[in-house]
């Protein structure tokens, strides 16, 4: 959805859509992916930034912010140490296992609530290195968005050490999330029309495939 490439340039499907929409609409767009998620959420709430270029839906966020139509979806997947695999068919299979997920953000109302009430799971600040916890056997599993996990595996060349469990725990739609204090709020209907147009013409899938990480097969 969003990431910094090797030259620290902001890229991703969410970035591409906003940049093309802004160019069509005559809007100057500034993209900053260096702001930590929790701080960015506070800035969004205060109207210091206009939009998050990719967020899952939760009831609490829906009351505070304003969502666009979904422009993609992301699976929340369990990653395991390839030498210590165990069967996972549903989230209940993670009970009595030690897990980790990135600090900040949400995986949707159901998974957030279930994890809080039933799972032994830590919030790791090491977002890009969270799979090290598996390699070092500090946890039994890592709960992570599919594309985040695949990108980490590809970047670190650790496909032989990490096992990705199928099926995913949940599939979350991904939307742009606007500050209700933003003057750009009036543009959301036009943005929704643009997203629908990209999907109808098949261009949305073409734009998506550009950013999918490629992981070597074992």
PDB file of C-alpha atoms in Angstrom:
ATOM      1  CA  UNK A   1       0.000   0.000   0.000  1.00  0.00           C
ATOM      2  CA  UNK A   2       2.759   2.453   0.996  1.00  0.00           C
ATOM      3  CA  UNK A   3       6.504   2.034   1.398  1.00  0.00           C
ATOM      4  CA  UNK A   4       9.843   3.763   0.890  1.00  0.00           C
ATOM      5  CA  UNK A   5      11.982   2.373  -1.924  1.00  0.00           C
ATOM      6  CA  UNK A   6      15.782   2.030  -1.866  1.00  0.00           C
ATOM      7  CA  UNK A   7      16.149   5.752  -2.550  1.00  0.00           C
ATOM      8  CA  UNK A   8      13.717   6.650   0.270  1.00  0.00           C
ATOM      9  CA  UNK A   9      11.076   7.695  -2.269  1.00  0.00           C
ATOM     10  CA  UNK A  10       7.434   7.193  -1.255  1.00  0.00           C
ATOM     11  CA  UNK A  11       5.834   4.468  -3.347  1.00  0.00           C
ATOM     12  CA  UNK A  12       2.893   2.079  -3.225  1.00  0.00           C
ATOM     13  CA  UNK A  13      -0.608   1.648  -4.578  1.00  0.00           C
ATOM     14  CA  UNK A  14      -2.095   4.168  -2.151  1.00  0.00           C
ATOM     15  CA  UNK A  15       0.525   6.733  -3.115  1.00  0.00           C
ATOM     16  CA  UNK A  16      -0.009   6.140  -6.851  1.00  0.00           C
ATOM     17  CA  UNK A  17      -3.776   6.608  -6.594  1.00  0.00           C
ATOM     18  CA  UNK A  18      -3.504   9.820  -4.586  1.00  0.00           C
ATOM     19  CA  UNK A  19      -0.812  11.245  -6.857  1.00  0.00           C
ATOM     20  CA  UNK A  20      -2.797  10.583 -10.030  1.00  0.00           C
ATOM     21  CA  UNK A  21      -6.025  11.863  -8.484  1.00  0.00           C
ATOM     22  CA  UNK A  22      -4.263  15.012  -7.232  1.00  0.00           C
ATOM     23  CA  UNK A  23      -2.740  15.643 -10.667  1.00  0.00           C
ATOM     24  CA  UNK A  24      -6.152  15.285 -12.333  1.00  0.00           C
ATOM     25  CA  UNK A  25      -7.738  17.593  -9.762  1.00  0.00           C
ATOM     26  CA  UNK A  26      -5.025  20.257  -9.817  1.00  0.00           C
ATOM     27  CA  UNK A  27      -4.042  19.633  -6.207  1.00  0.00           C
ATOM     28  CA  UNK A  28      -0.523  19.867  -4.775  1.00  0.00           C
ATOM     29  CA  UNK A  29       0.142  16.635  -2.895  1.00  0.00           C
ATOM     30  CA  UNK A  30       2.843  16.171  -0.273  1.00  0.00           C
ATOM     31  CA  UNK A  31       3.529  12.562   0.784  1.00  0.00           C
ATOM     32  CA  UNK A  32       5.407  11.817   4.007  1.00  0.00           C
ATOM     33  CA  UNK A  33       5.963   8.180   5.007  1.00  0.00           C
ATOM     34  CA  UNK A  34       8.551   8.976   7.697  1.00  0.00           C
ATOM     35  CA  UNK A  35       5.962   9.771  10.382  1.00  0.00           C
ATOM     36  CA  UNK A  36       5.387   6.883  12.843  1.00  0.00           C
ATOM     37  CA  UNK A  37       1.853   5.475  12.647  1.00  0.00           C
ATOM     38  CA  UNK A  38       0.672   6.516  16.122  1.00  0.00           C
ATOM     39  CA  UNK A  39       1.934  10.070  15.658  1.00  0.00           C
ATOM     40  CA  UNK A  40       0.348  10.255  12.209  1.00  0.00           C
ATOM     41  CA  UNK A  41      -2.999   9.194  13.678  1.00  0.00           C
ATOM     42  CA  UNK A  42      -2.804  12.034  16.217  1.00  0.00           C
ATOM     43  CA  UNK A  43      -1.926  14.465  13.441  1.00  0.00           C
ATOM     44  CA  UNK A  44      -4.884  13.190  11.399  1.00  0.00           C
ATOM     45  CA  UNK A  45      -7.213  13.677  14.359  1.00  0.00           C
ATOM     46  CA  UNK A  46      -5.921  17.241  14.809  1.00  0.00           C
ATOM     47  CA  UNK A  47      -6.209  18.088  11.128  1.00  0.00           C
ATOM     48  CA  UNK A  48      -2.434  18.494  10.732  1.00  0.00           C
ATOM     49  CA  UNK A  49      -2.497  15.993   7.858  1.00  0.00           C
ATOM     50  CA  UNK A  50      -5.403  15.352   5.532  1.00  0.00           C
ATOM     51  CA  UNK A  51      -5.370  11.640   4.760  1.00  0.00           C
ATOM     52  CA  UNK A  52      -3.765   8.320   5.587  1.00  0.00           C
ATOM     53  CA  UNK A  53      -2.923   6.494   2.360  1.00  0.00           C
ATOM     54  CA  UNK A  54      -4.215   3.128   3.517  1.00  0.00           C
ATOM     55  CA  UNK A  55      -6.036   1.989   6.666  1.00  0.00           C
ATOM     56  CA  UNK A  56      -8.281  -0.846   7.822  1.00  0.00           C
ATOM     57  CA  UNK A  57     -11.820  -0.199   9.033  1.00  0.00           C
ATOM     58  CA  UNK A  58     -12.752  -0.104  12.708  1.00  0.00           C
ATOM     59  CA  UNK A  59     -15.898   1.257  14.356  1.00  0.00           C
ATOM     60  CA  UNK A  60     -13.874   3.653  16.506  1.00  0.00           C
ATOM     61  CA  UNK A  61     -12.018   5.076  13.516  1.00  0.00           C
ATOM     62  CA  UNK A  62     -15.257   5.407  11.571  1.00  0.00           C
ATOM     63  CA  UNK A  63     -16.637   7.666  14.297  1.00  0.00           C
ATOM     64  CA  UNK A  64     -13.521   9.834  14.316  1.00  0.00           C
ATOM     65  CA  UNK A  65     -12.449   9.892  10.669  1.00  0.00           C
ATOM     66  CA  UNK A  66     -13.982   9.534   7.201  1.00  0.00           C
ATOM     67  CA  UNK A  67     -13.274   6.627   4.877  1.00  0.00           C
ATOM     68  CA  UNK A  68     -13.122   6.416   1.100  1.00  0.00           C
ATOM     69  CA  UNK A  69     -14.211   3.368  -0.841  1.00  0.00           C
ATOM     70  CA  UNK A  70     -11.804   0.415  -0.523  1.00  0.00           C
ATOM     71  CA  UNK A  71      -9.047   0.444  -3.127  1.00  0.00           C
ATOM     72  CA  UNK A  72      -7.551  -2.942  -2.208  1.00  0.00           C
ATOM     73  CA  UNK A  73      -7.613  -5.574   0.519  1.00  0.00           C
ATOM     74  CA  UNK A  74      -4.947  -7.115   2.714  1.00  0.00           C
ATOM     75  CA  UNK A  75      -4.856 -10.489   4.424  1.00  0.00           C
ATOM     76  CA  UNK A  76      -3.732 -10.784   8.029  1.00  0.00           C
ATOM     77  CA  UNK A  77      -1.522 -13.852   8.030  1.00  0.00           C
ATOM     78  CA  UNK A  78       0.343 -15.967  10.576  1.00  0.00           C
ATOM     79  CA  UNK A  79       4.086 -16.330   9.938  1.00  0.00           C
ATOM     80  CA  UNK A  80       6.067 -19.088  11.663  1.00  0.00           C
ATOM     81  CA  UNK A  81       9.641 -20.262  11.998  1.00  0.00           C
ATOM     82  CA  UNK A  82      10.020 -22.864   9.227  1.00  0.00           C
ATOM     83  CA  UNK A  83      11.619 -25.270  11.723  1.00  0.00           C
ATOM     84  CA  UNK A  84       8.801 -24.900  14.252  1.00  0.00           C
ATOM     85  CA  UNK A  85       5.564 -25.126  12.280  1.00  0.00           C
ATOM     86  CA  UNK A  86       2.207 -25.829  13.918  1.00  0.00           C
ATOM     87  CA  UNK A  87      -1.266 -26.086  12.436  1.00  0.00           C
ATOM     88  CA  UNK A  88      -3.384 -22.938  12.304  1.00  0.00           C
ATOM     89  CA  UNK A  89      -6.838 -23.102  10.736  1.00  0.00           C
ATOM     90  CA  UNK A  90      -8.425 -20.282  12.735  1.00  0.00           C
ATOM     91  CA  UNK A  91      -7.408 -17.653  15.251  1.00  0.00           C
ATOM     92  CA  UNK A  92      -8.348 -19.928  18.182  1.00  0.00           C
ATOM     93  CA  UNK A  93      -5.437 -22.194  17.270  1.00  0.00           C
ATOM     94  CA  UNK A  94      -3.085 -19.442  18.502  1.00  0.00           C
ATOM     95  CA  UNK A  95      -4.267 -19.757  22.119  1.00  0.00           C
ATOM     96  CA  UNK A  96      -1.429 -20.869  24.429  1.00  0.00           C
ATOM     97  CA  UNK A  97       1.150 -19.759  21.868  1.00  0.00           C
ATOM     98  CA  UNK A  98       3.414 -16.719  22.202  1.00  0.00           C
ATOM     99  CA  UNK A  99       2.970 -14.217  19.374  1.00  0.00           C
ATOM    100  CA  UNK A 100       3.985 -10.772  18.159  1.00  0.00           C
ATOM    101  CA  UNK A 101       2.482  -8.080  15.973  1.00  0.00           C
ATOM    102  CA  UNK A 102       3.721  -4.593  15.013  1.00  0.00           C
ATOM    103  CA  UNK A 103       3.257  -1.761  17.467  1.00  0.00           C
ATOM    104  CA  UNK A 104       0.479   0.649  16.565  1.00  0.00           C
ATOM    105  CA  UNK A 105      -2.267   0.237  14.014  1.00  0.00           C
ATOM    106  CA  UNK A 106      -5.225  -2.128  13.937  1.00  0.00           C
ATOM    107  CA  UNK A 107      -6.080  -5.465  12.323  1.00  0.00           C
ATOM    108  CA  UNK A 108      -9.818  -4.771  12.410  1.00  0.00           C
ATOM    109  CA  UNK A 109     -12.363  -4.936  15.221  1.00  0.00           C
ATOM    110  CA  UNK A 110     -12.683  -8.728  15.399  1.00  0.00           C
ATOM    111  CA  UNK A 111      -8.997  -9.600  15.441  1.00  0.00           C
ATOM    112  CA  UNK A 112      -8.040  -6.733  17.766  1.00  0.00           C
ATOM    113  CA  UNK A 113     -10.709  -7.730  20.269  1.00  0.00           C
ATOM    114  CA  UNK A 114      -9.950 -11.448  20.092  1.00  0.00           C
ATOM    115  CA  UNK A 115      -6.222 -10.898  20.517  1.00  0.00           C
ATOM    116  CA  UNK A 116      -6.771  -8.643  23.521  1.00  0.00           C
ATOM    117  CA  UNK A 117      -9.073 -11.122  25.259  1.00  0.00           C
ATOM    118  CA  UNK A 118      -7.534 -14.483  24.378  1.00  0.00           C
ATOM    119  CA  UNK A 119      -3.993 -14.315  22.985  1.00  0.00           C
ATOM    120  CA  UNK A 120      -0.541 -13.959  24.505  1.00  0.00           C
ATOM    121  CA  UNK A 121       0.799 -11.436  22.021  1.00  0.00           C
ATOM    122  CA  UNK A 122       3.372  -8.675  22.297  1.00  0.00           C
ATOM    123  CA  UNK A 123       3.463  -5.422  20.344  1.00  0.00           C
ATOM    124  CA  UNK A 124       6.878  -5.135  18.745  1.00  0.00           C
ATOM    125  CA  UNK A 125       8.369  -1.741  17.782  1.00  0.00           C
ATOM    126  CA  UNK A 126      10.676  -3.491  15.279  1.00  0.00           C
ATOM    127  CA  UNK A 127       8.276  -3.281  12.333  1.00  0.00           C
ATOM    128  CA  UNK A 128      10.730  -4.087   9.545  1.00  0.00           C
ATOM    129  CA  UNK A 129      12.648  -6.609  11.673  1.00  0.00           C
ATOM    130  CA  UNK A 130       9.749  -8.266  13.430  1.00  0.00           C
ATOM    131  CA  UNK A 131      10.412 -11.614  11.747  1.00  0.00           C
ATOM    132  CA  UNK A 132      13.751 -11.709  13.608  1.00  0.00           C
ATOM    133  CA  UNK A 133      11.652 -12.638  16.641  1.00  0.00           C
ATOM    134  CA  UNK A 134      10.701 -15.848  14.824  1.00  0.00           C
ATOM    135  CA  UNK A 135      14.197 -16.614  13.597  1.00  0.00           C
ATOM    136  CA  UNK A 136      15.548 -16.141  17.140  1.00  0.00           C
ATOM    137  CA  UNK A 137      12.642 -18.229  18.536  1.00  0.00           C
ATOM    138  CA  UNK A 138      11.510 -15.508  20.917  1.00  0.00           C
ATOM    139  CA  UNK A 139       7.903 -16.028  19.767  1.00  0.00           C
ATOM    140  CA  UNK A 140       5.958 -18.885  18.159  1.00  0.00           C
ATOM    141  CA  UNK A 141       4.318 -16.765  15.485  1.00  0.00           C
ATOM    142  CA  UNK A 142       4.061 -13.261  14.058  1.00  0.00           C
ATOM    143  CA  UNK A 143       0.717 -11.808  12.984  1.00  0.00           C
ATOM    144  CA  UNK A 144       1.303  -9.527  10.020  1.00  0.00           C
ATOM    145  CA  UNK A 145      -0.285  -8.179   6.863  1.00  0.00           C
ATOM    146  CA  UNK A 146       0.498 -10.494   3.955  1.00  0.00           C
ATOM    147  CA  UNK A 147       2.269  -7.883   1.857  1.00  0.00           C
ATOM    148  CA  UNK A 148       4.255  -6.488   4.793  1.00  0.00           C
ATOM    149  CA  UNK A 149       5.416  -9.992   5.623  1.00  0.00           C
ATOM    150  CA  UNK A 150       6.311 -10.881   2.043  1.00  0.00           C
ATOM    151  CA  UNK A 151       8.205  -7.610   1.637  1.00  0.00           C
ATOM    152  CA  UNK A 152      10.218  -8.291   4.803  1.00  0.00           C
ATOM    153  CA  UNK A 153      10.995 -11.833   3.632  1.00  0.00           C
ATOM    154  CA  UNK A 154      12.089 -10.631   0.203  1.00  0.00           C
ATOM    155  CA  UNK A 155      14.188  -7.741   1.547  1.00  0.00           C
ATOM    156  CA  UNK A 156      15.994  -9.939   4.083  1.00  0.00           C
ATOM    157  CA  UNK A 157      16.233 -13.033   1.844  1.00  0.00           C
ATOM    158  CA  UNK A 158      14.829 -15.305   4.570  1.00  0.00           C
ATOM    159  CA  UNK A 159      12.227 -17.302   2.616  1.00  0.00           C
ATOM    160  CA  UNK A 160      13.892 -20.569   3.709  1.00  0.00           C
ATOM    161  CA  UNK A 161      13.508 -19.606   7.392  1.00  0.00           C
ATOM    162  CA  UNK A 162       9.908 -18.368   7.420  1.00  0.00           C
ATOM    163  CA  UNK A 163       6.657 -20.274   6.798  1.00  0.00           C
ATOM    164  CA  UNK A 164       3.497 -18.344   5.850  1.00  0.00           C
ATOM    165  CA  UNK A 165       0.306 -20.069   6.990  1.00  0.00           C
ATOM    166  CA  UNK A 166      -2.704 -20.359   4.702  1.00  0.00           C
ATOM    167  CA  UNK A 167      -5.558 -19.492   4.866  1.00  0.00           C
ATOM    168  CA  UNK A 168      -5.285 -15.955   6.312  1.00  0.00           C
ATOM    169  CA  UNK A 169      -6.939 -15.157   9.624  1.00  0.00           C
ATOM    170  CA  UNK A 170      -8.979 -12.298   8.113  1.00  0.00           C
ATOM    171  CA  UNK A 171      -9.166 -10.270   4.909  1.00  0.00           C
ATOM    172  CA  UNK A 172      -9.411  -6.532   5.536  1.00  0.00           C
ATOM    173  CA  UNK A 173     -10.504  -3.921   2.980  1.00  0.00           C
ATOM    174  CA  UNK A 174      -8.034  -1.042   2.737  1.00  0.00           C
ATOM    175  CA  UNK A 175      -9.326   2.522   2.356  1.00  0.00           C
ATOM    176  CA  UNK A 176      -8.068   6.087   2.454  1.00  0.00           C
ATOM    177  CA  UNK A 177      -8.855   7.618   5.842  1.00  0.00           C
ATOM    178  CA  UNK A 178      -9.470  11.375   5.993  1.00  0.00           C
ATOM    179  CA  UNK A 179      -9.401  13.849   8.845  1.00  0.00           C
ATOM    180  CA  UNK A 180     -12.862  15.277   9.440  1.00  0.00           C
ATOM    181  CA  UNK A 181     -11.149  18.659   9.810  1.00  0.00           C
ATOM    182  CA  UNK A 182      -9.596  18.471   6.349  1.00  0.00           C
ATOM    183  CA  UNK A 183     -10.757  20.782   3.551  1.00  0.00           C
ATOM    184  CA  UNK A 184     -10.131  17.784   1.256  1.00  0.00           C
ATOM    185  CA  UNK A 185     -13.159  16.024   2.734  1.00  0.00           C
ATOM    186  CA  UNK A 186     -15.338  17.515  -0.010  1.00  0.00           C
ATOM    187  CA  UNK A 187     -13.204  15.683  -2.594  1.00  0.00           C
ATOM    188  CA  UNK A 188     -13.957  12.171  -1.260  1.00  0.00           C
ATOM    189  CA  UNK A 189     -16.947  11.580  -3.626  1.00  0.00           C
ATOM    190  CA  UNK A 190     -14.679  12.422  -6.586  1.00  0.00           C
ATOM    191  CA  UNK A 191     -11.954  10.148  -5.221  1.00  0.00           C
ATOM    192  CA  UNK A 192     -14.493   7.332  -4.823  1.00  0.00           C
ATOM    193  CA  UNK A 193     -15.534   7.791  -8.442  1.00  0.00           C
ATOM    194  CA  UNK A 194     -11.874   7.679  -9.494  1.00  0.00           C
ATOM    195  CA  UNK A 195     -11.286   4.431  -7.543  1.00  0.00           C
ATOM    196  CA  UNK A 196     -14.388   2.865  -9.109  1.00  0.00           C
ATOM    197  CA  UNK A 197     -13.179   3.929 -12.561  1.00  0.00           C
ATOM    198  CA  UNK A 198      -9.737   2.365 -11.980  1.00  0.00           C
ATOM    199  CA  UNK A 199     -11.348  -0.897 -10.893  1.00  0.00           C
ATOM    200  CA  UNK A 200     -13.836  -1.004 -13.783  1.00  0.00           C
ATOM    201  CA  UNK A 201     -11.126  -0.524 -16.414  1.00  0.00           C
ATOM    202  CA  UNK A 202      -8.766  -3.062 -14.851  1.00  0.00           C
ATOM    203  CA  UNK A 203      -6.117  -0.437 -14.260  1.00  0.00           C
ATOM    204  CA  UNK A 204      -6.357  -0.830 -10.502  1.00  0.00           C
ATOM    205  CA  UNK A 205      -5.087  -4.400 -10.778  1.00  0.00           C
ATOM    206  CA  UNK A 206      -2.272  -3.295 -13.091  1.00  0.00           C
ATOM    207  CA  UNK A 207      -1.242  -0.622 -10.585  1.00  0.00           C
ATOM    208  CA  UNK A 208      -1.405  -3.169  -7.769  1.00  0.00           C
ATOM    209  CA  UNK A 209       0.804  -5.742  -9.471  1.00  0.00           C
ATOM    210  CA  UNK A 210       3.622  -3.213  -9.867  1.00  0.00           C
ATOM    211  CA  UNK A 211       4.085  -3.145  -6.099  1.00  0.00           C
ATOM    212  CA  UNK A 212       3.604  -6.811  -5.170  1.00  0.00           C
ATOM    213  CA  UNK A 213       6.781  -8.232  -3.588  1.00  0.00           C
ATOM    214  CA  UNK A 214       8.317 -11.279  -5.236  1.00  0.00           C
ATOM    215  CA  UNK A 215       9.562 -13.974  -2.857  1.00  0.00           C
ATOM    216  CA  UNK A 216      11.710 -16.848  -4.137  1.00  0.00           C
ATOM    217  CA  UNK A 217      10.060 -20.239  -3.718  1.00  0.00           C
ATOM    218  CA  UNK A 218      11.779 -22.882  -1.575  1.00  0.00           C
TER     219      UNK A 218
END
